[in-house]
């Protein structure tokens, strides 16, 4: 799971990062909303955690901007939970509120509940293939599970999550391999091996742009 955090308190940022990364998740954080909007690639995250009272662009303004391009679940982490802020938050597109100070186990439960609630059952990729976003599993002819390793699952998950939109090699490498030094040739080899497991090519290469899976009607 990849988490995008907006929080101007560095101590809280490190607490969130330490807790979730100990559980094999990835956390990126920004201290102000404008920096997040200008620099974060919204397509790679599974959930947004947002403080409301942040500099330059506050959490409500930031989520309003995010919602122009993304439906990824969002949770406000804030002490500002009076009715007026709750109304504004939901109007901006948040899915839940967690009041500060919070218990990390509860926050994790709320995140998991939101992610699974927003998961589609299976996304149809072609006449024969569909992908289960919740469990990151690929099926052939509805019930035959295609054997994939972890990197292949994450690669497909990213492409299916952004169905119809090309994703650059740099973003795919950062998502699948995280902090490891990996070149484009490694990605091409991984996609070639993944394609070899399929009876049809559902991964499209857009020259000088990246890779995508087309929407299937």
mmCIF file of C-alpha atoms in Angstrom:
data_model
loop_
_atom_site.group_PDB
_atom_site.id
_atom_site.type_symbol
_atom_site.label_atom_id
_atom_site.label_comp_id
_atom_site.label_asym_id
_atom_site.label_seq_id
_atom_site.Cartn_x
_atom_site.Cartn_y
_atom_site.Cartn_z
ATOM 1 C CA UNK A 1 0.000 0.000 0.000
ATOM 2 C CA UNK A 2 1.232 3.483 -0.851
ATOM 3 C CA UNK A 3 0.107 6.441 1.258
ATOM 4 C CA UNK A 4 0.267 10.153 0.444
ATOM 5 C CA UNK A 5 0.313 12.320 3.570
ATOM 6 C CA UNK A 6 -0.257 16.072 3.865
ATOM 7 C CA UNK A 7 0.898 17.257 7.298
ATOM 8 C CA UNK A 8 2.879 20.313 8.393
ATOM 9 C CA UNK A 9 4.122 18.739 11.643
ATOM 10 C CA UNK A 10 7.342 16.847 10.848
ATOM 11 C CA UNK A 11 7.087 14.809 14.045
ATOM 12 C CA UNK A 12 3.665 13.448 13.030
ATOM 13 C CA UNK A 13 4.963 12.809 9.504
ATOM 14 C CA UNK A 14 7.795 10.681 10.859
ATOM 15 C CA UNK A 15 5.449 8.821 13.207
ATOM 16 C CA UNK A 16 3.092 7.945 10.353
ATOM 17 C CA UNK A 17 5.984 7.016 8.065
ATOM 18 C CA UNK A 18 7.691 4.837 10.701
ATOM 19 C CA UNK A 19 4.505 2.989 11.645
ATOM 20 C CA UNK A 20 3.345 2.128 8.146
ATOM 21 C CA UNK A 21 6.766 1.425 6.663
ATOM 22 C CA UNK A 22 7.436 -1.071 9.466
ATOM 23 C CA UNK A 23 4.401 -2.897 8.058
ATOM 24 C CA UNK A 24 5.845 -2.921 4.505
ATOM 25 C CA UNK A 25 3.871 0.081 3.235
ATOM 26 C CA UNK A 26 5.264 3.237 1.617
ATOM 27 C CA UNK A 27 4.581 6.783 2.853
ATOM 28 C CA UNK A 28 5.383 10.014 1.004
ATOM 29 C CA UNK A 29 4.592 13.293 2.727
ATOM 30 C CA UNK A 30 4.386 17.010 2.043
ATOM 31 C CA UNK A 31 4.178 19.877 4.519
ATOM 32 C CA UNK A 32 1.993 22.173 2.431
ATOM 33 C CA UNK A 33 -0.812 21.569 -0.025
ATOM 34 C CA UNK A 34 0.684 23.468 -2.937
ATOM 35 C CA UNK A 35 3.887 21.407 -2.847
ATOM 36 C CA UNK A 36 1.780 18.250 -2.877
ATOM 37 C CA UNK A 37 -0.265 19.418 -5.870
ATOM 38 C CA UNK A 38 2.850 20.538 -7.759
ATOM 39 C CA UNK A 39 4.997 17.461 -7.116
ATOM 40 C CA UNK A 40 3.012 14.343 -6.174
ATOM 41 C CA UNK A 41 1.898 11.855 -8.813
ATOM 42 C CA UNK A 42 -1.609 11.098 -7.563
ATOM 43 C CA UNK A 43 -1.988 7.998 -9.725
ATOM 44 C CA UNK A 44 0.317 5.785 -7.659
ATOM 45 C CA UNK A 45 -1.313 6.104 -4.220
ATOM 46 C CA UNK A 46 -3.915 3.904 -2.541
ATOM 47 C CA UNK A 47 -5.053 6.466 0.043
ATOM 48 C CA UNK A 48 -4.574 10.150 0.898
ATOM 49 C CA UNK A 49 -4.179 11.277 4.533
ATOM 50 C CA UNK A 50 -4.678 15.024 4.884
ATOM 51 C CA UNK A 51 -4.395 17.527 7.698
ATOM 52 C CA UNK A 52 -6.781 20.479 7.265
ATOM 53 C CA UNK A 53 -4.747 23.330 8.731
ATOM 54 C CA UNK A 54 -1.696 23.372 6.427
ATOM 55 C CA UNK A 55 0.199 26.350 4.958
ATOM 56 C CA UNK A 56 -0.039 27.801 1.434
ATOM 57 C CA UNK A 57 -2.968 25.551 0.477
ATOM 58 C CA UNK A 58 -4.995 23.965 3.272
ATOM 59 C CA UNK A 59 -6.275 20.400 3.297
ATOM 60 C CA UNK A 60 -9.753 21.246 2.059
ATOM 61 C CA UNK A 61 -8.416 23.328 -0.846
ATOM 62 C CA UNK A 62 -5.896 20.589 -1.627
ATOM 63 C CA UNK A 63 -8.482 17.809 -1.727
ATOM 64 C CA UNK A 64 -10.779 19.952 -3.877
ATOM 65 C CA UNK A 65 -7.907 20.218 -6.368
ATOM 66 C CA UNK A 66 -7.099 16.497 -6.091
ATOM 67 C CA UNK A 67 -10.691 15.511 -6.816
ATOM 68 C CA UNK A 68 -10.426 17.043 -10.303
ATOM 69 C CA UNK A 69 -8.244 14.074 -11.286
ATOM 70 C CA UNK A 70 -8.529 11.365 -8.643
ATOM 71 C CA UNK A 71 -11.152 9.332 -6.782
ATOM 72 C CA UNK A 72 -8.626 7.668 -4.474
ATOM 73 C CA UNK A 73 -9.993 7.405 -0.887
ATOM 74 C CA UNK A 74 -9.073 10.332 1.385
ATOM 75 C CA UNK A 75 -9.064 10.637 5.176
ATOM 76 C CA UNK A 76 -8.673 13.848 7.146
ATOM 77 C CA UNK A 77 -6.354 13.620 10.160
ATOM 78 C CA UNK A 78 -7.260 16.700 12.144
ATOM 79 C CA UNK A 79 -8.274 18.211 15.451
ATOM 80 C CA UNK A 80 -10.632 20.509 13.502
ATOM 81 C CA UNK A 81 -13.718 18.299 13.503
ATOM 82 C CA UNK A 82 -16.486 20.757 14.312
ATOM 83 C CA UNK A 83 -19.611 20.401 12.180
ATOM 84 C CA UNK A 84 -18.649 23.240 9.821
ATOM 85 C CA UNK A 85 -15.279 21.672 8.964
ATOM 86 C CA UNK A 86 -16.865 18.227 8.664
ATOM 87 C CA UNK A 87 -19.359 19.582 6.120
ATOM 88 C CA UNK A 88 -16.625 21.361 4.148
ATOM 89 C CA UNK A 89 -14.452 18.263 4.227
ATOM 90 C CA UNK A 90 -17.104 15.954 2.854
ATOM 91 C CA UNK A 91 -18.085 18.564 0.270
ATOM 92 C CA UNK A 92 -14.449 18.600 -0.879
ATOM 93 C CA UNK A 93 -14.541 14.832 -1.324
ATOM 94 C CA UNK A 94 -13.160 13.199 1.822
ATOM 95 C CA UNK A 95 -14.282 9.686 2.785
ATOM 96 C CA UNK A 96 -13.581 9.721 6.513
ATOM 97 C CA UNK A 97 -12.330 11.740 9.484
ATOM 98 C CA UNK A 98 -9.841 10.651 12.155
ATOM 99 C CA UNK A 99 -9.426 12.979 15.083
ATOM 100 C CA UNK A 100 -5.991 13.888 16.455
ATOM 101 C CA UNK A 101 -4.444 12.455 18.543
ATOM 102 C CA UNK A 102 -5.191 9.110 16.923
ATOM 103 C CA UNK A 103 -4.323 5.472 17.505
ATOM 104 C CA UNK A 104 -2.350 4.041 14.591
ATOM 105 C CA UNK A 105 -4.099 0.675 14.719
ATOM 106 C CA UNK A 106 -7.461 2.412 14.317
ATOM 107 C CA UNK A 107 -6.163 4.533 11.446
ATOM 108 C CA UNK A 108 -4.880 1.407 9.698
ATOM 109 C CA UNK A 109 -8.250 -0.323 10.143
ATOM 110 C CA UNK A 110 -10.063 2.681 8.667
ATOM 111 C CA UNK A 111 -7.676 2.790 5.713
ATOM 112 C CA UNK A 112 -8.130 -0.920 5.000
ATOM 113 C CA UNK A 113 -11.897 -0.603 5.258
ATOM 114 C CA UNK A 114 -11.936 2.293 2.797
ATOM 115 C CA UNK A 115 -9.642 0.651 0.284
ATOM 116 C CA UNK A 116 -11.625 -2.583 0.214
ATOM 117 C CA UNK A 117 -14.935 -0.725 0.142
ATOM 118 C CA UNK A 118 -13.781 1.207 -2.926
ATOM 119 C CA UNK A 119 -12.389 -1.848 -4.697
ATOM 120 C CA UNK A 120 -14.277 -3.021 -7.730
ATOM 121 C CA UNK A 121 -14.887 -6.778 -7.744
ATOM 122 C CA UNK A 122 -12.991 -7.583 -10.924
ATOM 123 C CA UNK A 123 -11.957 -5.251 -13.717
ATOM 124 C CA UNK A 124 -12.434 -6.733 -17.177
ATOM 125 C CA UNK A 125 -9.312 -6.248 -19.289
ATOM 126 C CA UNK A 126 -10.339 -8.236 -22.353
ATOM 127 C CA UNK A 127 -12.776 -10.924 -23.343
ATOM 128 C CA UNK A 128 -10.664 -13.493 -21.468
ATOM 129 C CA UNK A 129 -8.826 -11.606 -18.719
ATOM 130 C CA UNK A 130 -9.951 -9.751 -15.599
ATOM 131 C CA UNK A 131 -8.016 -8.338 -12.647
ATOM 132 C CA UNK A 132 -9.011 -8.337 -8.981
ATOM 133 C CA UNK A 133 -7.791 -4.985 -7.632
ATOM 134 C CA UNK A 134 -8.390 -5.870 -3.983
ATOM 135 C CA UNK A 135 -6.252 -9.012 -4.048
ATOM 136 C CA UNK A 136 -4.008 -8.105 -7.007
ATOM 137 C CA UNK A 137 -4.868 -11.295 -8.871
ATOM 138 C CA UNK A 138 -5.233 -11.901 -12.605
ATOM 139 C CA UNK A 139 -7.825 -14.366 -13.886
ATOM 140 C CA UNK A 140 -8.142 -16.071 -17.248
ATOM 141 C CA UNK A 141 -11.645 -17.034 -18.427
ATOM 142 C CA UNK A 142 -13.185 -15.979 -15.078
ATOM 143 C CA UNK A 143 -11.819 -18.671 -12.760
ATOM 144 C CA UNK A 144 -8.306 -19.666 -13.852
ATOM 145 C CA UNK A 145 -5.759 -17.823 -11.692
ATOM 146 C CA UNK A 146 -2.657 -16.671 -13.574
ATOM 147 C CA UNK A 147 0.530 -17.254 -11.565
ATOM 148 C CA UNK A 148 2.262 -13.914 -10.963
ATOM 149 C CA UNK A 149 5.133 -12.854 -8.741
ATOM 150 C CA UNK A 150 4.892 -9.797 -6.487
ATOM 151 C CA UNK A 151 6.432 -7.362 -8.974
ATOM 152 C CA UNK A 152 4.156 -8.536 -11.786
ATOM 153 C CA UNK A 153 1.111 -8.104 -9.535
ATOM 154 C CA UNK A 154 2.158 -4.564 -8.553
ATOM 155 C CA UNK A 155 2.871 -3.616 -12.162
ATOM 156 C CA UNK A 156 -0.560 -4.807 -13.281
ATOM 157 C CA UNK A 157 -2.217 -3.183 -10.268
ATOM 158 C CA UNK A 158 -0.774 0.218 -11.186
ATOM 159 C CA UNK A 159 -1.820 -0.084 -14.840
ATOM 160 C CA UNK A 160 -5.320 -1.353 -14.012
ATOM 161 C CA UNK A 161 -5.808 1.332 -11.348
ATOM 162 C CA UNK A 162 -5.120 3.878 -14.108
ATOM 163 C CA UNK A 163 -6.951 2.036 -16.870
ATOM 164 C CA UNK A 164 -6.761 3.809 -20.225
ATOM 165 C CA UNK A 165 -4.040 6.249 -19.108
ATOM 166 C CA UNK A 166 -0.355 5.716 -19.976
ATOM 167 C CA UNK A 167 2.046 5.500 -17.034
ATOM 168 C CA UNK A 168 5.653 6.535 -17.567
ATOM 169 C CA UNK A 169 8.500 4.039 -17.028
ATOM 170 C CA UNK A 170 9.862 6.245 -14.223
ATOM 171 C CA UNK A 171 6.606 6.061 -12.259
ATOM 172 C CA UNK A 172 6.264 2.303 -12.799
ATOM 173 C CA UNK A 173 9.847 1.700 -11.658
ATOM 174 C CA UNK A 174 9.353 3.847 -8.563
ATOM 175 C CA UNK A 175 6.114 2.018 -7.714
ATOM 176 C CA UNK A 176 7.274 -1.543 -8.331
ATOM 177 C CA UNK A 177 10.919 -1.371 -7.241
ATOM 178 C CA UNK A 178 10.686 1.640 -4.895
ATOM 179 C CA UNK A 179 14.184 2.743 -3.822
ATOM 180 C CA UNK A 180 16.144 0.140 -5.785
ATOM 181 C CA UNK A 181 18.338 1.230 -8.679
ATOM 182 C CA UNK A 182 16.511 -0.150 -11.718
ATOM 183 C CA UNK A 183 16.863 0.877 -15.372
ATOM 184 C CA UNK A 184 14.301 0.892 -18.177
ATOM 185 C CA UNK A 185 15.757 -2.344 -19.566
ATOM 186 C CA UNK A 186 14.767 -4.136 -16.358
ATOM 187 C CA UNK A 187 11.214 -2.853 -16.763
ATOM 188 C CA UNK A 188 11.095 -3.929 -20.405
ATOM 189 C CA UNK A 189 12.325 -7.397 -19.421
ATOM 190 C CA UNK A 190 9.693 -7.635 -16.686
ATOM 191 C CA UNK A 191 6.913 -6.668 -19.094
ATOM 192 C CA UNK A 192 8.201 -9.149 -21.680
ATOM 193 C CA UNK A 193 8.094 -11.966 -19.092
ATOM 194 C CA UNK A 194 4.621 -10.910 -17.997
ATOM 195 C CA UNK A 195 3.385 -10.879 -21.585
ATOM 196 C CA UNK A 196 4.785 -14.388 -22.068
ATOM 197 C CA UNK A 197 2.351 -15.633 -19.407
ATOM 198 C CA UNK A 198 -0.647 -14.281 -21.325
ATOM 199 C CA UNK A 199 -2.434 -15.499 -24.425
ATOM 200 C CA UNK A 200 -2.934 -11.947 -25.644
ATOM 201 C CA UNK A 201 -1.100 -8.647 -25.287
ATOM 202 C CA UNK A 202 -3.136 -6.436 -22.963
ATOM 203 C CA UNK A 203 -0.208 -4.144 -22.104
ATOM 204 C CA UNK A 204 0.222 -1.416 -24.712
ATOM 205 C CA UNK A 205 3.551 0.364 -25.226
ATOM 206 C CA UNK A 206 3.103 4.061 -26.063
ATOM 207 C CA UNK A 207 6.386 5.112 -27.669
ATOM 208 C CA UNK A 208 8.276 7.768 -25.654
ATOM 209 C CA UNK A 209 5.390 7.939 -23.155
ATOM 210 C CA UNK A 210 4.987 4.694 -21.233
ATOM 211 C CA UNK A 211 2.650 1.729 -20.851
ATOM 212 C CA UNK A 212 -1.084 1.326 -20.417
ATOM 213 C CA UNK A 213 -3.946 -1.148 -20.472
ATOM 214 C CA UNK A 214 -6.862 -0.015 -22.598
ATOM 215 C CA UNK A 215 -10.368 0.201 -21.161
ATOM 216 C CA UNK A 216 -12.432 -2.762 -22.283
ATOM 217 C CA UNK A 217 -16.089 -2.211 -23.160
#
